[in-house]
Short mmCIF file of C-alpha atoms in Angstrom, two decimals:
data_model
loop_
_atom_site.label_atom_id
_atom_site.label_comp_id
_atom_site.label_asym_id
_atom_site.label_seq_id
_atom_site.Cartn_x
_atom_site.Cartn_y
_atom_site.Cartn_z
CA MET Y 1 79.58 -101.58 38.47
CA VAL Y 2 80.82 -102.72 41.88
CA ALA Y 3 77.27 -103.59 42.94
CA LYS Y 4 76.77 -105.75 39.83
CA LYS Y 5 80.09 -107.51 40.38
CA SER Y 6 79.31 -108.11 44.05
CA LYS Y 7 75.89 -109.53 43.18
CA LEU Y 8 77.44 -111.82 40.54
CA ILE Y 9 79.93 -113.17 43.09
CA GLU Y 10 77.12 -113.78 45.56
CA GLU Y 11 75.12 -115.70 42.94
CA GLU Y 12 78.10 -117.84 41.90
CA GLY Y 13 79.55 -118.41 45.36
CA CYS Y 14 78.52 -120.77 48.15
CA ARG Y 15 75.49 -119.71 50.11
CA VAL Y 16 76.29 -122.17 52.90
CA LYS Y 17 79.82 -122.85 54.12
CA MET Y 18 80.18 -126.62 53.81
CA VAL Y 19 83.29 -128.57 52.83
CA HIS Y 20 82.70 -131.82 50.95
CA LEU Y 21 85.61 -133.83 52.32
CA ASP Y 22 85.25 -136.66 49.79
CA ARG Y 23 85.59 -134.19 46.90
CA VAL Y 24 88.54 -132.44 48.48
CA ARG Y 25 90.25 -135.78 49.20
CA ARG Y 26 89.67 -136.98 45.62
CA ALA Y 27 91.03 -133.71 44.20
CA ARG Y 28 94.14 -133.99 46.39
CA GLU Y 29 94.72 -137.60 45.31
CA GLN Y 30 94.38 -136.71 41.63
CA ALA Y 31 96.50 -133.56 41.83
CA PRO Y 32 99.98 -133.64 40.32
CA SER Y 33 102.98 -133.41 42.63
CA ASP Y 34 104.42 -129.96 43.34
CA PRO Y 35 107.33 -130.50 40.90
CA GLU Y 36 104.89 -131.67 38.20
CA LEU Y 37 102.63 -128.71 38.87
CA GLY Y 38 105.58 -126.34 38.54
CA ARG Y 39 106.64 -127.92 35.26
CA LEU Y 40 103.08 -127.77 33.95
CA ALA Y 41 102.88 -124.09 34.87
CA GLU Y 42 106.17 -123.46 33.03
CA LEU Y 43 104.81 -125.28 29.98
CA TYR Y 44 101.68 -123.10 29.88
CA LYS Y 45 103.74 -119.99 30.59
CA ALA Y 46 105.98 -120.79 27.61
CA MET Y 47 102.96 -121.37 25.40
CA GLY Y 48 101.46 -118.09 26.64
CA ASP Y 49 103.96 -116.06 24.62
CA PRO Y 50 102.44 -115.20 21.21
CA ASN Y 51 105.66 -115.77 19.23
CA ARG Y 52 106.39 -119.11 20.88
CA LEU Y 53 102.79 -120.17 20.34
CA ARG Y 54 102.97 -119.05 16.69
CA ILE Y 55 106.11 -121.19 16.30
CA LEU Y 56 104.44 -124.23 17.85
CA LEU Y 57 101.37 -123.84 15.66
CA ALA Y 58 103.54 -123.49 12.55
CA LEU Y 59 105.42 -126.67 13.42
CA ARG Y 60 102.14 -128.60 13.39
CA GLY Y 61 102.53 -128.50 9.61
CA GLY Y 62 106.01 -130.03 9.65
CA GLU Y 63 109.57 -129.18 10.41
CA MET Y 64 111.01 -125.73 9.78
CA CYS Y 65 114.39 -124.05 10.22
CA VAL Y 66 115.10 -120.89 12.19
CA CYS Y 67 115.10 -118.76 9.03
CA ASP Y 68 111.66 -120.08 8.06
CA LEU Y 69 110.29 -119.37 11.52
CA ALA Y 70 111.86 -115.89 11.61
CA ALA Y 71 110.21 -115.06 8.28
CA LEU Y 72 106.89 -116.36 9.59
CA THR Y 73 106.96 -114.50 12.91
CA GLY Y 74 108.63 -111.32 11.69
CA VAL Y 75 111.23 -111.42 14.47
CA SER Y 76 115.00 -111.89 14.28
CA ASP Y 77 116.74 -115.24 13.89
CA SER Y 78 118.21 -114.64 17.34
CA ALA Y 79 114.78 -114.14 18.94
CA VAL Y 80 113.47 -117.30 17.23
CA SER Y 81 116.52 -119.28 18.39
CA HIS Y 82 115.94 -118.08 21.94
CA ALA Y 83 112.26 -119.09 21.77
CA LEU Y 84 113.18 -122.50 20.35
CA ARG Y 85 115.70 -123.07 23.15
CA ARG Y 86 112.97 -122.40 25.70
CA LEU Y 87 110.53 -124.71 23.89
CA LYS Y 88 113.19 -127.42 23.61
CA ASP Y 89 114.00 -127.18 27.32
CA LEU Y 90 110.34 -127.92 28.02
CA ALA Y 91 110.28 -130.85 25.55
CA LEU Y 92 107.80 -129.08 23.28
CA VAL Y 93 110.10 -129.13 20.23
CA ASN Y 94 113.10 -131.10 19.07
CA ASN Y 95 115.57 -130.65 16.26
CA ARG Y 96 117.61 -132.56 13.75
CA ARG Y 97 120.73 -131.49 11.93
CA ASP Y 98 121.11 -131.76 8.16
CA GLY Y 99 124.58 -130.46 7.35
CA GLN Y 100 124.74 -126.96 8.75
CA MET Y 101 120.96 -126.61 9.01
CA LEU Y 102 118.90 -127.33 12.11
CA TYR Y 103 115.30 -128.29 11.49
CA TYR Y 104 112.77 -128.05 14.29
CA SER Y 105 109.58 -130.04 14.80
CA LEU Y 106 107.09 -130.69 17.57
CA ASP Y 107 108.58 -133.05 20.13
CA ASP Y 108 105.81 -135.63 19.91
CA GLU Y 109 102.16 -136.24 19.13
CA HIS Y 110 101.12 -135.01 22.60
CA VAL Y 111 102.21 -131.47 21.78
CA ASP Y 112 100.15 -131.54 18.59
CA GLN Y 113 97.16 -132.92 20.52
CA LEU Y 114 97.50 -130.19 23.16
CA LEU Y 115 97.49 -127.50 20.47
CA ALA Y 116 94.61 -129.14 18.58
CA ALA Y 117 92.52 -129.44 21.76
CA SER Y 118 93.20 -125.79 22.62
CA LEU Y 119 92.10 -124.65 19.16
CA GLU Y 120 89.03 -126.88 19.33
CA HIS Y 121 88.13 -125.41 22.72
CA LEU Y 122 88.56 -121.90 21.32
CA HIS Y 123 86.14 -122.60 18.47
CA HIS Y 124 83.66 -124.63 20.53
CA ASP Y 125 80.20 -123.08 20.80
#
């Protein structure tokens, strides 16, 4: 197994050590700032949790309350509230109050597009 893995790395790696400075420079210029990169990593980390991702995907269909989301995910209201707080802190969801009820929805169209693109990528042949 190690021999196969080593051979695969050799085939995929560089055979000649040569840095293409124009490509490196372009990549550096296009790269997000360190704070942006950190925030982006936190966003993907939050979406990497199956329950939080399930919540986000459910909210693509419209707003839902904590009780709805708890019934969907099979976890406690408290766990859903905690997940929603994390998603709200990252501007992935927002809420509105109607009397004593809080209804959650995706923060904006970009969140829906991110989820749609991810699903499309998953199903792409």
